[in-house]
Coordinates of C-alpha atoms and ligand atoms in Angstrom, one line a residue:
X1 CA -22.0 29.1 -11.0
X2 CA -18.8 27.8 -12.9
X3 CA -19.5 24.6 -15.3
X4 CA -16.0 23.3 -15.9
X5 CA -17.6 19.8 -15.0
X6 CA -19.7 17.6 -17.3
X7 CA -23.2 17.8 -16.4
X8 CA -24.2 14.8 -13.8
X9 CA -26.8 13.5 -16.3
X10 CA -23.7 13.0 -18.7
X11 CA -21.8 11.4 -15.8
X12 CA -24.7 9.2 -15.4
X13 CA -24.9 8.0 -18.7
X14 CA -21.3 7.3 -19.2
X15 CA -21.3 5.2 -15.8
X16 CA -21.0 1.4 -15.5
X17 CA -23.8 -0.7 -14.4
X18 CA -25.1 0.0 -10.9
X19 CA -25.3 -3.2 -8.8
X20 CA -28.3 -1.6 -6.3
X21 CA -30.3 1.4 -5.9
X22 CA -31.7 2.5 -2.5
X23 CA -33.9 5.3 -1.2
X24 CA -33.5 7.7 1.1
X25 CA -34.6 11.1 2.3
X26 CA -31.2 12.3 3.1
X27 CA -28.0 10.9 1.2
X28 CA -25.0 12.6 3.2
X29 CA -21.5 12.5 1.9
X30 CA -18.9 12.0 4.1
X31 CA -18.5 11.2 7.7
X32 CA -16.4 14.0 9.1
X33 CA -17.7 16.2 12.4
X34 CA -20.5 17.9 10.4
X35 CA -21.8 14.9 8.5
X36 CA -21.8 12.9 11.4
X37 CA -23.3 15.2 13.6
X38 CA -25.9 16.2 10.6
X39 CA -26.6 12.2 10.3
X40 CA -27.6 12.0 13.8
X41 CA -29.7 14.6 14.3
X42 CA -31.8 13.9 11.4
X43 CA -32.3 10.4 12.1
X44 CA -33.3 11.0 15.7
X45 CA -36.3 13.1 14.7
X46 CA -37.5 9.9 12.4
X47 CA -35.7 11.6 9.0
X48 CA -34.6 8.4 7.0
X49 CA -30.6 8.9 6.0
X50 CA -27.9 7.5 4.7
X51 CA -24.1 8.2 5.5
X52 CA -21.4 7.5 2.9
X53 CA -18.1 7.7 4.4
X54 CA -14.8 6.8 2.2
X55 CA -13.1 5.1 4.2
X56 CA -13.1 1.9 6.0
X57 CA -13.3 3.2 9.4
X58 CA -12.7 6.4 11.7
X59 CA -9.2 6.0 12.4
X60 CA -7.7 8.3 9.7
X61 CA -4.9 11.2 9.2
X62 CA -5.3 13.5 12.2
X63 CA -7.5 16.2 11.3
X64 CA -7.7 18.0 14.9
X65 CA -8.5 16.9 18.4
X66 CA -10.8 19.9 19.8
X67 CA -14.2 20.3 20.8
X68 CA -15.4 23.0 21.8
X69 CA -17.7 24.3 24.8
X70 CA -20.6 25.0 21.7
X71 CA -20.2 21.3 20.7
X72 CA -20.1 20.3 24.3
X73 CA -23.3 22.9 24.4
X74 CA -24.9 21.0 21.4
X75 CA -24.1 17.2 22.6
X76 CA -25.4 18.2 26.6
X77 CA -29.1 19.7 24.2
X78 CA -28.9 16.2 23.1
X79 CA -28.6 14.6 26.6
X80 CA -25.0 12.7 25.2
X81 CA -22.6 15.4 27.2
X82 CA -22.2 13.0 29.9
X83 CA -21.5 10.4 28.2
X84 CA -19.4 11.6 25.6
X85 CA -16.9 13.2 28.6
X86 CA -17.1 9.5 29.8
X87 CA -14.3 9.0 26.8
X88 CA -10.8 9.5 27.8
X89 CA -10.1 13.4 27.4
X90 CA -8.4 16.2 28.4
X91 CA -9.6 19.5 29.4
X92 CA -7.5 23.0 27.6
X93 CA -9.1 25.7 29.8
X94 CA -6.6 28.3 28.6
X95 CA -3.8 28.5 25.7
X96 CA -0.7 30.1 26.8
X97 CA 2.1 31.0 25.0
X98 CA 6.0 31.4 26.6
X99 CA 7.2 34.7 24.5
X100 CA 10.1 36.7 25.0
X101 CA 8.5 38.8 27.8
X102 CA 7.3 35.4 29.9
X103 CA 3.6 33.5 29.4
X104 CA 1.3 35.4 27.5
X105 CA -2.9 34.0 27.7
X106 CA -4.8 35.4 24.9
X107 CA -7.3 32.7 25.4
X108 CA -8.9 31.8 28.9
X109 CA -11.8 29.7 28.6
X110 CA -12.0 29.2 32.1
X111 CA -13.8 32.3 32.5
X112 CA -17.0 31.9 29.5
X113 CA -20.2 31.4 31.9
X114 CA -20.8 27.9 30.3
X115 CA -21.2 24.7 31.4
X116 CA -18.0 23.4 30.1
X117 CA -15.6 26.3 30.0
X118 CA -12.6 24.5 28.2
X119 CA -12.0 22.5 24.9
X120 CA -12.2 18.9 25.2
X121 CA -9.6 17.8 23.4
X122 CA -10.4 13.9 22.4
X123 CA -9.2 11.9 19.4
X124 CA -11.7 12.4 16.6
X125 CA -12.2 9.3 15.9
X126 CA -13.1 8.4 19.3
X127 CA -15.6 11.1 18.5
X128 CA -17.3 9.9 15.3
X129 CA -17.0 6.5 16.6
X130 CA -19.3 7.9 19.1
X131 CA -21.7 10.0 17.1
X132 CA -22.2 7.4 14.7
X133 CA -23.0 4.8 17.4
X134 CA -26.0 7.2 18.6
X135 CA -27.0 7.6 15.3
X136 CA -27.2 3.7 15.0
X137 CA -29.7 3.5 17.4
X138 CA -32.6 5.0 15.3
X139 CA -33.7 3.0 12.5
X140 CA -34.4 5.4 10.4
X141 CA -30.5 5.8 10.1
X142 CA -27.8 4.0 7.5
X143 CA -24.0 3.8 7.5
X144 CA -22.2 2.6 5.0
X145 CA -18.4 2.7 5.6
X146 CA -15.9 2.5 2.5
X147 CA -18.4 4.1 0.3
X148 CA -16.7 6.4 -2.1
X149 CA -18.8 9.0 -3.6
X150 CA -18.4 9.2 -7.3
X151 CA -21.4 11.1 -9.4
X152 CA -24.2 12.9 -8.6
X153 CA -27.7 11.6 -10.1
X154 CA -28.9 14.2 -11.5
X155 CA -32.8 14.8 -13.5
X156 CA -33.8 17.9 -15.1
X157 CA -31.7 20.0 -13.1
X158 CA -32.3 18.7 -9.8
X159 CA -29.8 16.2 -7.6
X160 CA -31.4 13.1 -7.0
X161 CA -28.5 11.1 -4.9
X162 CA -25.7 10.2 -6.1
X163 CA -23.3 7.2 -6.8
X164 CA -20.6 5.4 -4.8
X165 CA -18.2 2.6 -5.5
X166 CA -18.7 0.2 -2.1
X167 CA -16.1 -1.6 0.0
X168 CA -17.2 -4.3 -2.5
X169 CA -15.5 -2.7 -5.6
X170 CA -19.4 -2.5 -7.0
X171 CA -21.0 0.7 -8.1
X172 CA -24.0 1.6 -5.9
X173 CA -26.6 4.1 -6.4
X174 CA -28.3 6.0 -3.4
X175 CA -31.9 8.1 -4.0
X176 CA -32.5 11.3 -1.9
X177 CA -34.7 14.2 -1.7
X178 CA -31.7 15.9 -0.4
X179 CA -27.7 15.3 -1.4
X180 CA -25.3 16.7 1.3
X181 CA -21.7 17.5 0.7
X182 CA -20.1 17.0 3.8
X183 CA -16.8 15.7 2.3
X184 CA -14.3 18.0 3.5
X185 CA -12.0 20.4 2.0
X186 CA -11.5 18.3 -1.2
X187 CA -15.3 17.9 -1.8
X188 CA -15.8 16.3 -4.6
X189 CA -19.6 16.7 -4.5
X190 CA -18.8 20.6 -4.9
X191 CA -17.0 20.1 -7.5
X192 CA -19.3 17.9 -9.5
X193 CA -21.9 20.2 -8.5
X194 CA -19.8 22.8 -10.4
X195 CA -19.4 25.3 -7.5
X196 CA -16.1 27.4 -7.3
X197 CA -14.2 28.3 -3.9
X198 CA -13.3 31.8 -3.3
X199 CA -9.7 30.9 -1.9
X200 CA -7.1 33.0 -0.1
X201 CA -4.0 31.8 1.0
X202 CA -3.2 32.5 5.0
X203 CA 1.0 33.5 5.2
X204 CA 1.5 29.7 6.6
X205 CA 2.0 26.0 6.2
X206 CA 1.8 23.5 9.2
X207 CA 4.5 20.6 9.4
X208 CA 2.5 17.5 11.5
X209 CA 4.3 14.4 12.9
X210 CA 4.3 12.6 16.0
X211 CA 7.0 12.5 19.0
X212 CA 6.8 10.2 22.1
X213 CA 5.2 11.1 25.1
X214 CA 6.5 10.0 28.7
X215 CA 4.3 10.0 31.4
X216 CA 5.6 12.9 33.6
X217 CA 5.6 15.1 30.4
X218 CA 2.8 18.1 31.0
X219 CA -0.7 17.3 30.1
X220 CA -2.7 19.1 27.0
X221 CA -1.4 21.7 24.6
X222 CA 2.4 23.2 24.2
X223 CA 2.3 26.6 22.3
X224 CA 5.6 28.2 21.6
X225 CA 6.4 31.1 19.2
X226 CA 10.3 32.0 18.5
X227 CA 12.9 33.0 16.0
X228 CA 10.7 33.1 12.8
X229 CA 8.3 29.5 14.2
X230 CA 5.9 28.5 16.0
X231 CA 5.0 25.5 17.3
X232 CA 2.5 23.2 19.2
X233 CA 2.3 20.1 20.8
X234 CA -1.2 18.6 21.7
X235 CA -1.4 15.5 23.7
X236 CA -2.4 12.1 22.4
X237 CA -1.7 10.3 25.6
X238 CA 0.9 8.0 23.8
X239 CA 2.4 10.3 21.8
X240 CA 2.3 14.4 21.5
X241 CA 0.8 15.8 18.0
X242 CA 3.7 18.3 16.3
X243 CA 2.6 20.7 14.5
X244 CA 5.3 23.1 13.7
X245 CA 4.2 26.4 11.6
X246 CA 6.3 27.8 8.8
X247 CA 6.0 31.1 6.7
X248 CA 4.1 29.9 3.5
X249 CA 6.5 28.3 1.1
X250 CA 9.3 27.2 2.7
X251 CA 8.7 24.0 3.1
X252 CA 11.3 22.8 -0.1
X253 CA 13.5 25.2 1.3
X254 CA 13.8 23.6 4.7
X255 CA 13.2 19.6 3.3
X256 CA 16.0 21.1 0.9
X257 CA 18.3 21.9 4.5
X258 CA 17.2 18.5 5.7
X259 CA 15.8 16.1 8.3
X260 CA 18.3 17.5 11.1
X261 CA 17.2 21.3 10.1
X262 CA 13.8 20.5 11.5
X263 CA 14.7 18.6 14.4
X264 CA 16.9 21.2 15.6
X265 CA 14.5 24.2 15.0
X266 CA 11.7 22.1 16.2
X267 CA 14.0 21.5 19.4
X268 CA 15.2 25.3 19.8
X269 CA 11.0 26.5 19.7
X270 CA 9.9 23.5 22.2
X271 CA 13.2 22.9 24.5
X272 CA 10.7 20.4 27.0
X273 CA 10.8 18.2 24.2
X274 CA 14.4 18.1 22.6
X275 CA 14.9 14.8 24.1
X276 CA 13.1 13.5 21.7
X277 CA 13.3 14.9 18.1
X278 CA 15.7 12.2 17.2
X279 CA 12.8 10.0 16.4
X280 CA 11.6 11.9 13.2
X281 CA 14.0 10.1 11.5
X282 CA 12.6 10.4 7.4
X283 CA 10.2 13.2 5.8
X284 CA 8.0 10.3 5.4
X285 CA 6.8 10.7 8.9
X286 CA 6.1 14.3 8.5
X287 CA 3.0 15.5 6.4
X288 CA 2.6 19.2 5.5
X289 CA -0.9 21.1 5.4
X290 CA -0.8 23.2 3.2
X291 CA -3.2 25.9 4.7
X292 CA -5.8 27.6 3.0
X293 CA -9.0 29.5 3.7
X294 CA -11.9 29.8 1.2
X295 CA -15.6 29.9 1.3
X296 CA -18.6 28.9 -1.8
X297 CA -20.1 32.0 -2.9
X298 CA -23.2 29.6 -3.1
X299 CA -23.4 26.3 -1.2
X300 CA -26.8 24.6 -2.6
X301 CA -28.6 24.1 -5.8
X302 CA -31.9 22.2 -6.1
X303 CA -31.9 19.0 -4.2
X304 CA -28.3 19.4 -2.8
X305 CA -26.6 21.7 0.0
X306 CA -22.7 21.8 1.5
X307 CA -21.7 21.8 4.9
X308 CA -18.6 22.1 6.7
X309 CA -14.9 21.9 5.2
X310 CA -17.0 21.4 1.9
X311 CA -18.7 25.0 2.0
X312 CA -15.9 27.1 3.2
X313 CA -12.4 25.9 4.8
X314 CA -11.3 27.6 7.6
X315 CA -7.6 29.1 8.6
X316 CA -6.0 27.2 11.4
X317 CA -6.1 30.3 13.4
X318 CA -8.5 29.5 16.6
X319 CA -9.3 26.2 15.5
X320 CA -12.7 26.4 14.6
X321 CA -12.6 24.3 11.5
X322 CA -14.7 21.5 13.6
X323 CA -16.8 23.9 15.7
X324 CA -17.8 25.4 12.7
X325 CA -18.2 22.3 10.4
X326 CA -20.6 21.0 13.6
X327 CA -22.5 24.7 13.7
X328 CA -23.6 24.0 10.2
X329 CA -25.0 20.7 11.1
X330 CA -27.4 21.9 13.5
X331 CA -28.7 24.5 11.6
X332 CA -29.0 22.3 8.5
X333 CA -31.0 20.4 10.8
X334 CA -33.2 23.1 12.2
X335 CA -34.3 24.0 9.1
X336 CA -34.3 21.2 6.8
X337 CA -35.9 18.4 9.4
X338 CA -39.8 19.6 9.1
X339 CA -39.5 19.8 5.5
X340 CA -37.5 16.9 5.2
X341 CA -40.4 15.0 7.1
X342 CA -43.2 16.6 4.6
X343 CA -41.3 15.5 1.7
X344 CA -40.8 11.9 2.6
X345 CA -44.5 11.8 3.7
X346 CA -45.9 13.3 0.4
X347 CA -42.7 12.6 -1.9
X348 CA -42.5 15.9 -2.5
X349 CA -39.0 17.9 -3.3
X350 CA -37.7 20.1 -0.6
X351 CA -38.2 23.8 -1.7
X352 CA -34.8 25.3 -2.7
X353 CA -35.8 28.6 -0.1
X354 CA -35.4 26.0 2.5
X355 CA -31.4 25.3 1.9
X356 CA -30.7 28.9 1.0
X357 CA -32.0 29.6 4.7
X358 CA -29.0 27.4 5.9
X359 CA -26.5 29.4 3.8
X360 CA -27.9 32.3 5.2
X361 CA -27.8 31.8 8.4
X362 CA -24.3 30.6 8.2
X363 CA -22.5 32.8 5.8
X364 CA -22.3 35.5 8.2
X365 CA -20.7 34.1 11.2
X366 CA -18.1 32.5 8.7
X367 CA -17.4 35.6 6.9
X368 CA -16.6 37.5 10.1
X369 CA -14.5 34.6 11.7
X370 CA -12.5 34.6 8.2
X371 CA -11.9 38.2 8.2
X372 CA -10.9 38.0 11.5
X373 CA -8.6 35.4 11.5
X374 CA -7.4 37.4 8.2
X375 CA -6.2 40.2 11.1
X376 CA -4.7 37.8 13.1
X377 CA -2.8 36.1 10.6
X378 CA -1.5 39.6 9.3
X379 CA -1.3 41.3 12.3
X380 CA 0.4 38.9 14.3
X381 CA 1.4 35.3 12.4
X382 CA 3.1 37.3 9.5
X383 CA 5.4 39.5 11.5
X384 CA 5.8 36.6 14.1
X385 CA 6.8 34.3 11.1
X386 CA 9.1 37.1 9.4
X387 CA 11.5 38.0 12.5
X388 CA 14.6 35.9 13.7
X389 CA 13.5 37.5 17.2
X390 CA 11.7 35.7 20.2
X391 CA 8.2 36.5 19.7
X392 CA 6.9 39.5 21.7
X393 CA 2.5 40.1 21.5
X394 CA 2.1 43.1 19.8
X395 CA 1.6 45.9 21.7
X396 CA -1.9 46.8 20.3
X397 CA -2.8 42.9 21.2
X398 CA -1.8 43.2 25.1
X399 CA -3.4 46.6 25.4
X400 CA -6.9 45.1 24.4
X401 CA -6.2 42.1 26.5
X402 CA -6.2 44.4 29.5
X403 CA -10.0 45.8 29.3
X404 CA -11.8 43.4 30.8
X405 CA -14.4 43.0 28.4
X406 CA -12.5 42.4 25.4
X407 CA -9.9 40.4 27.3
X408 CA -13.3 37.5 27.2
X409 CA -13.7 37.8 23.3
X410 CA -10.7 36.0 22.0
X411 CA -11.9 33.2 24.6
X412 CA -15.9 34.0 23.3
X413 CA -15.4 34.0 20.0
X414 CA -13.1 30.4 19.5
X415 CA -15.8 28.6 22.1
X416 CA -19.3 29.3 20.7
X417 CA -17.9 31.2 16.8
X418 CA -20.0 34.5 16.2
X419 CA -23.4 33.2 16.4
X420 CA -23.8 30.5 18.9
X421 CA -25.7 27.8 17.8
X422 CA -28.4 25.4 19.6
X423 CA -30.7 22.4 18.6
X424 CA -34.1 23.1 17.8
X425 CA -36.3 21.0 20.0
Ligands
FAD1 C1 -3.9 18.6 9.7 C2 -4.8 19.7 10.2 C3 -5.1 19.6 11.5 C4 -6.3 20.6 12.0 N1 -6.7 20.5 13.2 C5 -8.2 21.2 13.9 C6 -8.1 21.7 15.2 O1 -7.2 21.2 15.8 N2 -9.6 21.9 15.2 C7 -10.4 22.2 14.8 O2 -11.3 22.7 14.6 N3 -10.1 22.0 13.2 C8 -9.1 21.8 12.7 N4 -8.7 20.9 11.8 C9 -9.8 21.4 10.3 C10 -11.1 20.5 10.7 O3 -10.3 19.0 10.3 C11 -12.1 20.7 9.4 O4 -12.7 22.0 10.1 C12 -13.4 19.6 9.9 O5 -12.6 18.4 10.0 C13 -14.2 19.6 8.8 O6 -15.1 18.6 9.2 P1 -15.9 18.5 7.9 O7 -17.1 17.0 8.6 O8 -16.2 19.3 7.1 O9 -15.3 17.3 6.7 P2 -13.9 16.4 7.2 O10 -13.8 16.1 8.7 O11 -13.1 16.6 6.0 O12 -15.0 15.2 6.9 C14 -15.0 14.8 5.4 C15 -15.3 13.4 5.3 O13 -15.8 12.9 4.2 C16 -15.4 12.0 3.5 N5 -14.9 11.8 2.5 C17 -14.1 12.7 1.2 N6 -14.4 12.5 0.2 C18 -15.6 11.7 0.2 C19 -16.7 10.7 -1.0 N7 -16.2 10.8 -2.2 N8 -17.0 10.0 -0.5 C20 -17.0 9.5 0.7 N9 -17.1 10.1 1.9 C21 -15.9 11.4 1.4 C22 -13.5 11.8 4.3 O14 -13.0 10.8 4.5 C23 -13.6 12.7 6.1 O15 -14.0 11.7 7.2 C24 -7.7 20.5 11.0 C25 -7.4 20.3 9.7 C26 -6.2 19.9 9.5 C27 -6.4 19.2 7.9

């Protein structure tokens, strides 16, 4: 474990006065999909849990709108699926790319043996509001919005909670038997705990921007590959969330060429939206997602656990980041609920072996899917991004997808991950 940051005990000594100290059993830092679902699962089992979210609301930067079949099955196990599907959404039953040789469908969810053979496309804001509203029904749940975690509280090598700056600008402390870092790819919890993720750099970056959507447009997702670029457009009802995939490191070149070059290039790849790229007027409308993939060698230390992007950032290939963060949350709740309940009734520390068990169960599925993502990046995406020709699926891929058993594999892996996860009763 690297110790490139000051021990938390020293930070605590240097810190300003704390306005109030609250106690809980589990303090979850970060109200993204992983943290919110974990907080719900613990609260419904009677574990006292405080969820700290830095933003004042859930209406944040675009982070993906996908709810995979495995998450829908988890929602069903919690008797929440029906109500979740009452929220406005679209259903993506396959992913079809327009290629030089016609439409190519590498992923078809409609053949999966599940009640939910599709990706539910729903703004993440709606999903997070739904989950936290559901958690608020339990008296053991506390949500603090606008709570920016600043420091870990450490005593004798054990993490005992966090200090955060509240929306009131004051410093607050939460003491807990377990602190969970679910604070995403730039995790402060991870950094303060001294964990260093091992990073790899996939061969692309993604530019995200919005384009107007018309009533007559198709629903769902548009996916295209061509002439060295890839493009997606995700239906957000009132507008398209447009993604433009570029070879890694070429952003400054593109910027130098000017916004018109981006407009033209996107219009070439997605001709259906060519009539509205003029709405892209300024680089300030464009955000760059520097694509990375990483994994922490260790996800825990006494009193602390990392889940979701804090433990492993997934490449966007297959769009599995949200799915994996929620699966981590379910496994963590399955393993830790009883030890936490024992801890809160007997005022006992959590045995570190329970935390190790969470990493043990989630690390292999993470490694396997990251290895598959590397294969797709190297064998399909990198050649497509390096070529000036229209995209044609590689022969090995077309052959593989002709074999009936293998044809279902990409959809199954994207839908359920490598190791399906279920809520323990
Ligand atoms: C542009 C983009 C598009 C994506 N598209 C998809 C997609 O289509 N499908 C998919 O599956 N995945 C997608 N992903 C990845 C996906 O967003 C993540 O894998 C997923 O959100 C991880 O969930 P999480 O709960 O671990 O972390 P996050 O969703 O990152 O949530 C972390 C939360 O912690 C909060 N936080 C951070 N620091 C602090 C602090 N100090 N104190 C308190 N709170 C804090 C943040 O505000 C945030 O709400 C995308 C990512 C990006 C960036």
